[in-house]
Coordinates of C-alpha atoms (C1' of nucleotides) in Angstrom, one line a residue:
Chain H
X1 CA 0.0 0.0 0.0
X2 CA 1.6 3.2 -1.2
X3 CA -0.9 5.7 0.2
X4 CA 1.4 7.1 2.9
X5 CA 4.4 7.5 0.7
X6 CA 2.4 9.1 -2.0
X7 CA 0.8 11.5 0.5
X8 CA 4.3 12.5 1.6
X9 CA 5.3 13.2 -2.0
X10 CA 2.4 15.5 -2.5
X11 CA 3.0 17.2 0.8
X12 CA 6.6 17.9 -0.3
X13 CA 5.4 19.2 -3.6
X14 CA 3.0 21.6 -1.8
X15 CA 5.7 22.9 0.5
X16 CA 8.1 23.5 -2.3
X17 CA 5.5 25.3 -4.3
X18 CA 4.8 27.4 -1.2
X19 CA 8.5 28.4 -0.9
X20 CA 8.3 29.3 -4.6
X21 CA 5.3 31.5 -4.0
X22 CA 3.1 29.5 -6.3
X23 CA -0.7 29.9 -6.4
X24 CA -2.2 29.2 -3.0
X25 CA -5.0 27.3 -4.6
X26 CA -2.6 25.0 -6.4
X27 CA -0.8 24.4 -3.1
X28 CA -4.1 23.7 -1.4
X29 CA -5.0 21.2 -4.1
X30 CA -1.8 19.2 -3.3
X31 CA -2.3 19.5 0.4
X32 CA -5.8 18.3 0.0
X33 CA -4.9 15.2 -1.9
X34 CA -2.1 14.4 0.6
X35 CA -4.7 14.5 3.4
X36 CA -7.2 12.5 1.4
X37 CA -4.6 9.8 0.7
X38 CA -3.9 9.5 4.5
X39 CA -7.5 8.6 5.1
X40 CA -8.2 6.6 2.0
X41 CA -9.5 3.2 3.3
X42 CA -8.1 1.2 0.4
X43 CA -4.7 0.9 -1.3
X44 CA -4.3 3.6 -4.0
X45 CA -2.8 0.9 -6.3
X46 CA -6.2 -0.8 -6.3
X47 CA -8.0 2.4 -7.1
X48 CA -5.6 3.2 -9.9
X49 CA -5.8 -0.3 -11.4
X50 CA -9.6 -0.2 -11.5
X51 CA -9.5 3.2 -13.2
X52 CA -11.3 5.0 -10.3
X53 CA -8.7 7.7 -9.5
X54 CA -10.9 10.5 -10.8
X55 CA -13.6 9.4 -8.4
X56 CA -11.5 10.6 -5.5
X57 CA -12.5 14.1 -4.5
X58 CA -9.7 16.5 -5.3
X59 CA -8.2 14.3 -8.1
X60 CA -8.2 15.8 -11.6
X61 CA -6.3 15.1 -14.7
X62 CA -3.0 16.5 -13.3
X63 CA -3.0 14.7 -10.0
X64 CA -4.3 11.5 -11.4
X65 CA -1.4 11.5 -13.9
X66 CA 1.1 12.1 -11.1
X67 CA -0.3 9.2 -9.0
X68 CA 0.0 6.9 -12.0
X69 CA 3.5 8.2 -12.7
X70 CA 4.5 7.5 -9.1
X71 CA 3.0 4.0 -9.1
X72 CA 4.7 3.0 -12.3
X73 CA 8.1 4.8 -11.9
X74 CA 8.4 5.4 -8.2
X75 CA 9.0 9.1 -8.8
X76 CA 7.1 12.3 -9.7
X77 CA 8.8 14.4 -12.3
X78 CA 7.4 17.6 -10.9
X79 CA 8.9 16.9 -7.5
X80 CA 12.3 16.1 -9.0
X81 CA 12.2 19.4 -10.9
X82 CA 11.2 21.4 -7.8
X83 CA 14.0 19.9 -5.8
X84 CA 16.5 21.2 -8.3
X85 CA 15.2 24.7 -7.7
X86 CA 15.0 24.5 -3.9
X87 CA 16.9 22.0 -1.8
X88 CA 14.6 19.8 0.2
X89 CA 16.5 20.8 3.4
X90 CA 14.9 24.2 3.1
X91 CA 11.6 22.6 4.1
X92 CA 13.2 21.6 7.5
X93 CA 13.4 25.3 8.3
X94 CA 9.6 25.6 8.3
X95 CA 9.4 23.2 11.3
X96 CA 10.6 26.2 13.4
X97 CA 7.7 28.4 14.6
X98 CA 7.7 31.8 13.0
X99 CA 9.5 30.5 9.9
X100 CA 7.0 30.1 7.0
X101 CA 7.6 29.6 3.3
X102 CA 8.6 33.2 2.6
X103 CA 11.2 33.4 5.4
X104 CA 12.6 30.0 4.5
X105 CA 13.1 31.2 0.9
X106 CA 14.7 34.4 2.2
X107 CA 17.1 32.5 4.4
X108 CA 18.0 30.2 1.5
X109 CA 18.5 32.9 -1.1
X110 CA 20.2 35.5 1.0
X111 CA 22.2 33.3 3.4
X112 CA 22.4 30.0 1.6
X113 CA 20.7 28.3 4.6
X114 CA 19.4 24.9 3.6
X115 CA 19.2 22.9 6.9
X116 CA 18.5 23.4 10.6
X117 CA 22.2 23.1 11.4
X118 CA 23.0 26.0 9.0
X119 CA 20.1 28.0 10.4
X120 CA 21.4 27.6 13.9
X121 CA 24.9 28.7 12.8
X122 CA 23.5 31.7 11.0
X123 CA 21.4 32.7 14.0
X124 CA 24.4 32.3 16.4
X125 CA 26.6 34.4 14.0
X126 CA 24.0 37.2 14.1
X127 CA 23.4 37.0 10.4
X128 CA 19.7 36.6 10.5
X129 CA 19.0 40.0 12.1
X130 CA 20.6 41.6 9.1
X131 CA 18.0 40.3 6.8
X132 CA 15.2 42.6 5.7
X133 CA 12.1 42.2 7.9
X134 CA 14.1 40.3 10.5
X135 CA 15.4 41.7 13.8
X136 CA 17.0 40.6 17.0
X137 CA 13.7 39.3 18.4
X138 CA 13.1 37.2 15.4
X139 CA 16.6 35.8 15.6
X140 CA 16.2 35.0 19.3
X141 CA 12.8 33.4 18.6
X142 CA 14.5 31.2 16.0
X143 CA 17.2 30.1 18.4
X144 CA 14.6 29.3 21.0
X145 CA 12.6 27.4 18.3
X146 CA 15.7 25.4 17.4
X147 CA 16.3 24.5 21.1
X148 CA 12.7 23.3 21.3
X149 CA 13.2 21.3 18.2
X150 CA 16.3 19.6 19.6
X151 CA 14.3 18.6 22.7
X152 CA 11.7 16.9 20.6
X153 CA 14.2 15.6 18.0
X154 CA 13.7 11.9 17.3
X155 CA 10.4 11.7 19.1
X156 CA 7.1 11.1 17.4
X157 CA 3.6 11.4 18.8
X158 CA 2.8 7.8 19.8
X159 CA -0.1 7.3 17.3
X160 CA 2.3 7.9 14.4
X161 CA 4.5 5.1 15.8
X162 CA 1.7 2.7 16.8
X163 CA 0.4 2.3 13.2
X164 CA 3.8 1.3 11.6
X165 CA 4.6 -0.8 14.7
X166 CA 1.4 -2.8 14.4
X167 CA 1.8 -3.2 10.6
X168 CA 5.3 -4.5 11.1
X169 CA 4.2 -6.8 13.9
X170 CA 1.5 -8.3 11.6
X171 CA 4.0 -8.8 8.8
X172 CA 6.6 -10.4 11.2
X173 CA 4.0 -12.7 12.7
X174 CA 3.5 -14.3 9.3
X175 CA 7.2 -15.0 8.7
X176 CA 8.3 -18.7 9.0
X177 CA 9.6 -19.7 12.5
X178 CA 8.1 -16.7 14.3
X179 CA 6.2 -18.0 17.4
X180 CA 5.2 -14.7 19.0
X181 CA 5.4 -11.0 18.4
X182 CA 4.5 -8.1 20.8
X183 CA 5.0 -4.4 20.8
X184 CA 7.3 -3.2 23.6
X185 CA 8.8 0.1 24.8
X186 CA 7.0 3.5 25.1
X187 CA 4.3 2.5 22.6
X188 CA 3.3 -0.5 24.7
X189 CA 3.1 1.7 27.7
X190 CA 0.9 4.2 25.7
X191 CA 3.3 7.0 26.4
X192 CA 2.4 10.1 24.3
X193 CA 5.7 10.4 22.5
X194 CA 7.9 7.5 21.3
X195 CA 11.3 7.4 19.8
X196 CA 10.8 4.2 17.8
X197 CA 8.7 1.2 17.2
X198 CA 10.0 -1.6 19.4
X199 CA 9.0 -5.2 18.9
X200 CA 10.0 -8.4 20.7
X201 CA 9.8 -11.7 18.8
X202 CA 10.1 -15.3 20.0
X203 CA 11.6 -17.8 17.6
X204 CA 13.2 -21.2 18.1
X205 CA 15.7 -20.4 15.3
X206 CA 16.8 -16.9 16.4
X207 CA 19.2 -16.4 13.5
X208 CA 16.8 -17.6 10.9
X209 CA 13.9 -15.5 12.1
X210 CA 16.1 -12.4 12.4
X211 CA 17.3 -12.9 8.8
X212 CA 13.7 -13.0 7.6
X213 CA 12.8 -9.9 9.5
X214 CA 15.8 -8.1 8.1
X215 CA 14.6 -8.9 4.6
X216 CA 11.2 -7.6 5.6
X217 CA 12.7 -4.3 6.8
X218 CA 14.5 -3.7 3.6
X219 CA 18.0 -2.9 2.4
X220 CA 18.8 -0.3 5.1
X221 CA 18.1 -2.7 8.0
X222 CA 21.0 -3.2 10.4
X223 CA 21.7 -6.4 12.2
X224 CA 23.4 -6.4 15.6
X225 CA 23.8 -8.7 18.6
X226 CA 21.1 -8.3 21.2
X227 CA 21.7 -7.2 24.8
X228 CA 21.6 -10.8 26.0
X229 CA 23.5 -13.9 24.8
X230 CA 21.6 -15.8 22.2
X231 CA 19.5 -12.8 21.1
X232 CA 19.7 -10.7 18.0
X233 CA 18.5 -7.2 17.2
X234 CA 17.6 -5.8 13.8
X235 CA 16.5 -2.2 13.1
X236 CA 15.5 -0.2 10.1
X237 CA 13.2 2.4 8.8
X238 CA 9.4 1.8 8.5
X239 CA 6.7 4.1 7.3
X240 CA 6.5 7.8 8.1
X241 CA 10.1 8.4 9.1
X242 CA 9.8 6.0 12.0
X243 CA 12.6 3.5 12.9
X244 CA 11.7 0.0 14.1
X245 CA 13.9 -2.0 16.4
X246 CA 13.1 -5.7 16.7
X247 CA 14.6 -8.0 19.4
X248 CA 14.5 -11.7 18.6
X249 CA 14.9 -14.2 21.5
X250 CA 14.3 -17.9 22.1
X251 CA 10.8 -18.8 23.2
X252 CA 11.7 -19.6 26.8
X253 CA 13.3 -16.1 27.2
X254 CA 10.3 -14.3 25.7
X255 CA 8.4 -13.2 28.8
X256 CA 11.5 -11.8 30.5
X257 CA 12.6 -10.0 27.3
X258 CA 9.2 -8.5 26.8
X259 CA 9.2 -7.2 30.5
X260 CA 12.7 -5.7 30.2
X261 CA 12.0 -4.1 26.8
X262 CA 8.7 -2.7 27.9
X263 CA 10.3 -0.8 30.8
X264 CA 10.6 1.9 32.0
X265 CA 13.9 1.3 33.7
X266 CA 12.6 2.4 37.1
X267 CA 9.7 0.0 37.0
X268 CA 12.0 -2.9 36.0
X269 CA 14.2 -2.0 39.0
X270 CA 11.3 -1.9 41.4
X271 CA 10.0 -5.2 40.3
X272 CA 13.5 -6.7 40.4
X273 CA 13.9 -5.5 43.9
X274 CA 10.8 -7.3 45.0
X275 CA 12.0 -10.4 43.2
X276 CA 15.3 -10.1 45.1
X277 CA 13.3 -9.8 48.4
X278 CA 11.8 -13.2 47.5
X279 CA 15.2 -14.8 46.7
X280 CA 15.3 -14.4 43.0
X281 CA 18.0 -12.6 41.0
X282 CA 18.2 -12.2 37.2
X283 CA 20.9 -14.0 35.3
X284 CA 20.4 -12.8 31.8
X285 CA 16.8 -13.6 31.0
X286 CA 16.5 -16.3 33.6
X287 CA 15.7 -16.1 37.3
X288 CA 18.0 -17.9 39.7
X289 CA 17.0 -18.7 43.2
X290 CA 19.5 -17.6 45.8
X291 CA 17.9 -19.7 48.5
X292 CA 19.6 -22.9 49.5
X293 CA 17.8 -25.8 47.7
X294 CA 17.8 -28.0 50.9
X295 CA 15.9 -25.4 52.8
X296 CA 13.2 -25.6 50.2
X297 CA 13.0 -29.4 50.5
X298 CA 14.6 -31.8 48.1
X299 CA 13.9 -31.3 44.4
X300 CA 10.9 -29.2 45.0
X301 CA 12.2 -26.1 43.3
X302 CA 14.2 -25.6 40.2
X303 CA 17.0 -23.2 41.3
X304 CA 16.9 -21.5 37.8
X305 CA 13.9 -20.8 35.7
X306 CA 12.7 -18.6 32.9
X307 CA 9.4 -16.9 33.7
X308 CA 6.8 -18.6 31.5
X309 CA 4.8 -15.4 31.1
X310 CA 4.7 -11.8 32.4
X311 CA 2.0 -12.7 34.9
X312 CA 4.2 -15.6 36.1
X313 CA 7.1 -13.3 36.6
X314 CA 5.0 -10.7 38.5
X315 CA 3.7 -13.6 40.7
X316 CA 7.2 -14.6 41.6
X317 CA 7.6 -11.0 42.8
X318 CA 4.5 -11.3 44.9
X319 CA 2.5 -8.9 42.6
X320 CA -0.5 -9.1 40.3
X321 CA 0.3 -8.5 36.6
X322 CA 0.7 -4.8 36.0
X323 CA -0.7 -3.7 32.7
X324 CA 2.0 -2.0 30.6
X325 CA 0.0 1.3 30.5
X326 CA 0.4 1.5 34.3
X327 CA 4.1 1.0 34.3
X328 CA 5.2 4.6 35.0
X329 CA 8.2 3.8 37.3
X330 CA 6.5 5.8 40.1
X331 CA 4.3 4.2 42.8
X332 CA 2.5 1.6 40.7
X333 CA 4.5 -1.3 42.2
X334 CA 3.6 -0.3 45.7
X335 CA -0.1 0.2 44.8
X336 CA -0.1 -3.2 43.0
X337 CA 1.3 -4.8 46.2
X338 CA -1.5 -3.2 48.2
X339 CA -4.1 -4.3 45.7
X340 CA -5.0 -0.8 44.7
X341 CA -4.7 -1.1 40.9
X342 CA -8.0 -0.6 39.0
X343 CA -9.7 -4.0 38.4
X344 CA -10.0 -3.3 34.7
X345 CA -8.8 -0.5 32.4
X346 CA -11.2 1.0 29.9
X347 CA -11.3 -0.5 26.4
X348 CA -12.3 0.9 23.0
X349 CA -15.4 -1.3 23.1
X350 CA -16.6 0.4 26.3
X351 CA -17.0 3.7 24.6
X352 CA -20.5 4.0 23.2
X353 CA -20.7 7.6 22.1
X354 CA -18.4 10.2 20.5
X355 CA -19.0 13.7 22.0
X356 CA -16.8 15.9 19.8
X357 CA -17.2 15.7 16.0
X358 CA -17.3 18.0 13.0
X359 CA -19.0 18.0 9.6
X360 CA -18.9 20.0 6.4
X361 CA -21.0 22.6 8.1
X362 CA -17.7 23.9 9.5
X363 CA -14.3 22.4 8.8
X364 CA -15.1 18.7 8.6
X365 CA -14.9 16.9 5.3
X366 CA -18.0 14.6 5.6
X367 CA -21.7 15.3 5.8
X368 CA -23.7 14.6 8.9
X369 CA -25.2 11.6 7.1
X370 CA -21.7 10.2 6.4
X371 CA -20.7 10.8 10.0
X372 CA -23.7 8.9 11.2
X373 CA -22.9 6.0 8.9
X374 CA -19.3 6.0 10.2
X375 CA -20.4 6.1 13.8
X376 CA -22.7 3.1 13.2
X377 CA -20.0 1.2 11.4
X378 CA -17.7 1.9 14.4
X379 CA -20.2 0.4 16.8
X380 CA -21.1 3.7 18.4
X381 CA -24.6 4.2 19.8
X382 CA -24.8 8.0 19.8
X383 CA -22.9 11.0 18.4
X384 CA -22.6 14.7 19.4
X385 CA -22.1 16.9 16.3
X386 CA -20.1 19.9 17.5
X387 CA -19.2 22.2 14.7
X388 CA -17.3 25.4 15.2
X389 CA -18.7 28.8 16.4
X390 CA -18.5 31.9 14.3
X391 CA -15.3 33.5 15.5
X392 CA -13.3 30.6 14.1
X393 CA -13.6 32.0 10.6
X394 CA -11.0 29.8 9.0
X395 CA -13.1 26.8 10.0
X396 CA -16.3 28.4 8.6
X397 CA -17.7 28.6 12.1
X398 CA -21.5 28.7 12.0
X399 CA -23.4 31.9 12.5
X400 CA -26.5 31.7 14.7
X401 CA -28.7 31.5 11.6
X402 CA -26.6 28.7 10.1
X403 CA -26.5 26.9 13.4
X404 CA -30.3 27.0 13.6
X405 CA -30.6 25.4 10.2
X406 CA -27.9 22.9 11.0
X407 CA -29.7 21.9 14.2
X408 CA -32.9 21.3 12.4
X409 CA -31.1 19.2 9.8
X410 CA -29.5 17.1 12.5
X411 CA -32.8 16.6 14.3
X412 CA -34.5 15.5 11.1
X413 CA -31.5 13.2 10.3
X414 CA -31.6 11.6 13.8
X415 CA -35.4 10.9 13.4
X416 CA -35.0 9.6 9.9
X417 CA -32.1 7.2 10.7
X418 CA -33.1 6.4 14.3
X419 CA -29.5 7.2 15.3
X420 CA -29.4 9.4 18.4
X421 CA -27.6 12.7 17.7
X422 CA -26.8 15.3 20.2
X423 CA -27.0 18.6 18.4
X424 CA -24.2 20.7 19.7
X425 CA -21.3 23.1 19.1
X426 CA -17.6 23.5 19.9
X427 CA -17.9 27.0 21.0
X428 CA -14.9 29.3 21.3
X429 CA -14.0 30.7 24.6
X430 CA -13.2 34.4 23.8
X431 CA -10.2 36.2 25.4
X432 CA -12.4 37.6 28.1
X433 CA -13.9 34.3 29.0
X434 CA -17.3 34.9 27.4
X435 CA -18.5 32.3 24.9
X436 CA -19.0 32.8 21.1
X437 CA -22.8 32.3 21.1
X438 CA -25.5 34.1 23.1
X439 CA -26.7 32.3 26.1
X440 CA -30.2 31.5 24.6
X441 CA -28.5 29.8 21.7
X442 CA -26.2 27.8 23.9
X443 CA -29.2 26.8 26.1
X444 CA -30.9 25.4 23.0
X445 CA -28.1 23.0 22.3
X446 CA -27.9 19.4 23.6
X447 CA -24.1 19.4 24.0
X448 CA -21.6 22.2 24.3
X449 CA -17.9 21.7 24.1
X450 CA -16.0 24.9 25.1
X451 CA -12.5 25.3 23.6
X452 CA -9.7 27.9 23.2
X453 CA -8.6 28.4 19.6
X454 CA -7.1 31.9 19.7
X455 CA -5.1 34.3 21.8
X456 CA -2.6 31.6 22.9
X457 CA -0.2 34.2 24.2
X458 CA -2.3 35.7 27.0
X459 CA -0.6 35.2 30.3
X460 CA -1.4 32.4 32.8
X461 CA -3.8 34.4 34.9
X462 CA -5.8 35.4 31.8
X463 CA -5.9 31.9 30.3
X464 CA -7.0 30.5 33.7
X465 CA -9.7 33.1 34.0
X466 CA -11.0 32.1 30.5
X467 CA -11.3 28.4 31.4
X468 CA -12.7 29.1 34.9
X469 CA -15.4 31.2 33.3
X470 CA -16.2 28.5 30.8
X471 CA -16.6 26.0 33.7
X472 CA -19.0 28.5 35.4
X473 CA -21.2 28.7 32.3
X474 CA -24.3 26.5 32.8
X475 CA -24.5 25.4 29.2
X476 CA -20.9 24.1 29.0
X477 CA -20.8 20.4 29.4
X478 CA -17.1 19.8 28.7
X479 CA -13.8 21.6 28.2
X480 CA -12.3 20.6 24.8
X481 CA -8.6 20.0 24.5
X482 CA -8.0 21.8 27.8
X483 CA -4.3 22.7 27.4
X484 CA -4.2 23.4 23.6
X485 CA -1.0 21.6 23.1
X486 CA 0.1 20.1 19.8
X487 CA 2.4 17.1 20.3
X488 CA 5.9 17.8 19.3
X489 CA 5.0 21.2 17.8
X490 CA 3.4 23.5 20.4
X491 CA 3.3 23.7 24.1
X492 CA -0.1 24.3 25.6
X493 CA -1.0 27.9 26.5
X494 CA 0.1 28.8 30.1
X495 CA -2.7 27.9 32.5
X496 CA -3.2 26.9 36.1
X497 CA -4.8 23.6 35.2
X498 CA -5.0 22.5 38.8
X499 CA -7.3 25.4 39.5
X500 CA -9.3 24.7 36.4
X501 CA -9.8 21.1 37.3
X502 CA -10.9 22.1 40.8
X503 CA -13.6 24.4 39.3
X504 CA -14.6 21.7 36.8
X505 CA -15.2 19.3 39.7
X506 CA -17.2 21.9 41.6
X507 CA -19.4 22.8 38.7
X508 CA -19.8 19.3 37.3
X509 CA -18.1 20.3 34.0
X510 CA -16.4 17.4 32.3
X511 CA -12.9 17.6 30.7
X512 CA -12.0 16.0 27.5
X513 CA -9.2 13.6 26.6
X514 CA -9.0 14.7 22.9
X515 CA -8.0 11.6 21.0
X516 CA -6.6 13.5 17.9
X517 CA -3.1 12.0 17.3
X518 CA -1.7 15.5 17.3
X519 CA -3.2 16.4 20.7
X520 CA -3.8 13.7 23.3
X521 CA -5.0 16.5 25.4
X522 CA -5.5 16.1 28.4
X523 CA -2.3 14.1 28.8
X524 CA -2.4 10.9 30.8
X525 CA -0.8 12.6 33.8
X526 CA -3.4 15.3 33.9
X527 CA -6.2 12.9 33.3
X528 CA -5.0 10.9 36.3
X529 CA -5.1 14.1 38.3
X530 CA -8.6 15.0 37.0
X531 CA -9.8 11.6 38.2
X532 CA -8.3 12.1 41.6
X533 CA -10.1 15.4 41.9
X534 CA -13.4 13.8 41.0
X535 CA -13.7 15.6 37.6
X536 CA -15.9 13.9 35.0
X537 CA -13.9 12.8 32.0
X538 CA -14.8 12.0 28.4
X539 CA -12.7 10.6 25.5
X540 CA -13.6 12.2 22.2
X541 CA -12.1 12.1 18.8
X542 CA -12.6 15.6 17.4
X543 CA -13.2 13.7 14.1
X544 CA -13.4 15.7 10.9
X545 CA -14.2 12.7 8.8
X546 CA -15.6 9.2 9.4
X547 CA -12.1 7.7 9.3
X548 CA -11.1 9.9 12.1
X549 CA -13.6 8.3 14.4
X550 CA -10.9 5.7 14.6
X551 CA -8.8 8.1 16.6
X552 CA -10.8 6.9 19.5
X553 CA -8.2 4.2 20.3
X554 CA -5.5 6.8 20.9
X555 CA -7.7 8.5 23.4
X556 CA -8.5 5.2 25.1
X557 CA -4.8 4.3 25.3
X558 CA -4.2 7.7 27.0
X559 CA -7.1 6.9 29.4
X560 CA -5.6 3.5 30.1
X561 CA -2.2 5.1 30.7
X562 CA -4.0 7.4 33.2
X563 CA -5.4 4.2 34.9
X564 CA -9.0 5.0 34.0
X565 CA -11.7 2.3 34.3
X566 CA -14.9 2.3 32.3
X567 CA -16.8 4.0 35.1
X568 CA -14.4 6.9 35.2
X569 CA -15.6 8.1 31.8
X570 CA -19.0 9.6 30.9
X571 CA -19.3 8.3 27.4
X572 CA -19.2 4.7 28.4
X573 CA -22.7 5.2 29.5
X574 CA -25.9 4.9 27.6
X575 CA -27.3 8.2 26.2
X576 CA -30.1 8.5 28.8
X577 CA -27.7 8.0 31.6
X578 CA -25.2 10.4 30.1
X579 CA -27.8 13.1 29.9
X580 CA -28.8 12.6 33.5
X581 CA -25.3 12.6 34.8
X582 CA -24.0 15.8 33.1
X583 CA -24.5 19.1 34.6
X584 CA -28.1 20.4 34.2
X585 CA -28.9 23.8 32.7
X586 CA -29.3 26.2 35.5
Chain F
dG1 C1' -4.5 22.5 -8.8
dC2 C1' -10.0 21.3 -8.8
dC3 C1' -14.7 22.1 -9.7
dG4 C1' -19.6 22.9 -11.6
dT5 C1' -28.3 22.8 -9.6
dT6 C1' -22.6 29.2 -10.6
dT7 C1' -21.0 24.0 -15.7
dT8 C1' -15.2 24.8 -19.4
dC9 C1' -14.0 30.1 -16.6
dG10 C1' -13.6 32.3 -12.6
dG11 C1' -14.0 31.2 -8.3
dC12 C1' -11.7 28.7 -4.4
dC13 C1' -12.2 29.9 3.9
dC14 C1' -10.5 34.8 6.7
dG15 C1' -9.0 37.6 10.5
dA16 C1' -5.7 38.6 14.2
dC17 C1' -1.3 39.0 15.8
dT18 C1' 3.7 39.9 15.6
dG19 C1' 7.8 42.1 14.7
dT20 C1' 9.2 45.0 11.9
dT21 C1' 7.7 48.6 10.6
dT22 C1' 5.8 54.3 9.7
dT23 C1' 1.9 51.3 6.4
dC24 C1' 2.9 46.2 6.1
dA25 C1' 4.4 41.3 5.1
dG26 C1' 4.5 37.0 7.0
dT27 C1' 2.7 33.5 10.0
dC28 C1' -0.8 31.0 12.2
dG29 C1' -5.0 28.7 13.2

DNA sequence: GCCGTTTTCGGCCCGACTGTTTTCAGTCG
């Protein structure tokens, strides 16, 4: 399936055209097809083979030709020509906040800067402030942006690693001689950022299986000895600029290897300390009893054993199995020993309704009808349609008049299809804390998500006041993406979240775990805090298309990392119960 | 670039903020 790589090609074309100041509409056409390809539910090769390319919205003669060109030759001539005009490294510069296409071009043409390293050198040498339209503040902002970039370098938002990791695991599972495969590392723990896709594989013939995996990973794959005798490690690039690292071990070493590779280090230490207390020490991937065999009674106990499974190993440490999402390396081992872990973490199938979605009425790409169809196909039992409010002009936020018509349309649709729809809005919280619709309009809606989309640079006191005011408003059911962060790209706005969560608890306002792969907002840490404070929590996708309803799993993984059980979330409940349990209009 | 109950050309989402300016270009959402 070439959808992802083709999308990346079109994105690069769009960016290069942007640097060259081409028509914004042409650029948008390439961006659009890139986005469409990411969400296309079938391989683009199949669509091309069946002559259906032109049926894809946004594909005309020119783009259809380029898709076919790429599928047959592996290249797009236009992109090759553009790269001769502007080195691709110039596109790196646009990862720094404040540097857009025009500034990137200026930096390249005036200073010859074509990489982040060269940009940093130019900024340190004070050469950027000499450019027209740039000054000392711009130069300082660029240096700060580069520092920020370095801190994030090599890290990807977890959802962008999870997909390639699972695809690789599925492919590896089919290879001859492979007995078992699991994800490990930060992705298995549902951390929000991950460096790479880590897999652990069990195979009786370690060398043979490793060879097959190396072939699977392609020409650039690198084979190395593993960290334990008799194990091998192979790493190489997978989709989306992500690197995979696969550890291959003999079947009897699998459980221990999976435990070590899942980590984090502090958790492994804590469990190993408890094993030591019970007379076990690690010798490679085997546990060896340090107790005298005769004190155990003759031939009762094998002095050396490999744990048969992770639960078996935790049992030897006197612990229940600790789900990987709860392995923070903090107090989870103590809590497990005291029997304080949640009996069951929430699962995707527990979520019965999505409470934050968009349609073509604002900036979504699907009609309400298509969203309902998608929701049904995903097994949801209700949906809140929450298009944007008017001040978010770029998203075609709905005026009061358009909202009224939209609401009628949704109600009719719900009646016609028998699918329960909450007619709602994602309403902007203005800088002064007031909301972007009049109170009577808000009161007429079934579901109001209040979010901040503008004025990110107000100070902490002002941002906190905005969110506190939103909590106080009787119509606001939930705070959307409460910190406003974009993973790896933008810190959240400054806010006293503790105070906001306190007020949310007092007023019965829920907070959202926004499942968008670029947000995961609230974070697991804050979601855990929200639960401790008694705040109601929902997991929502913020879907702008039916395919994005599938983001739900990222939100659920974050909820699991936060230790949330089904009962901790509002949208695990049937619609009637949800309505009764949210804060009433006052 | 695409698209058409506006149908083969002329539209296609816009407004605010920032740093550099002295009237604005570039970036961002």
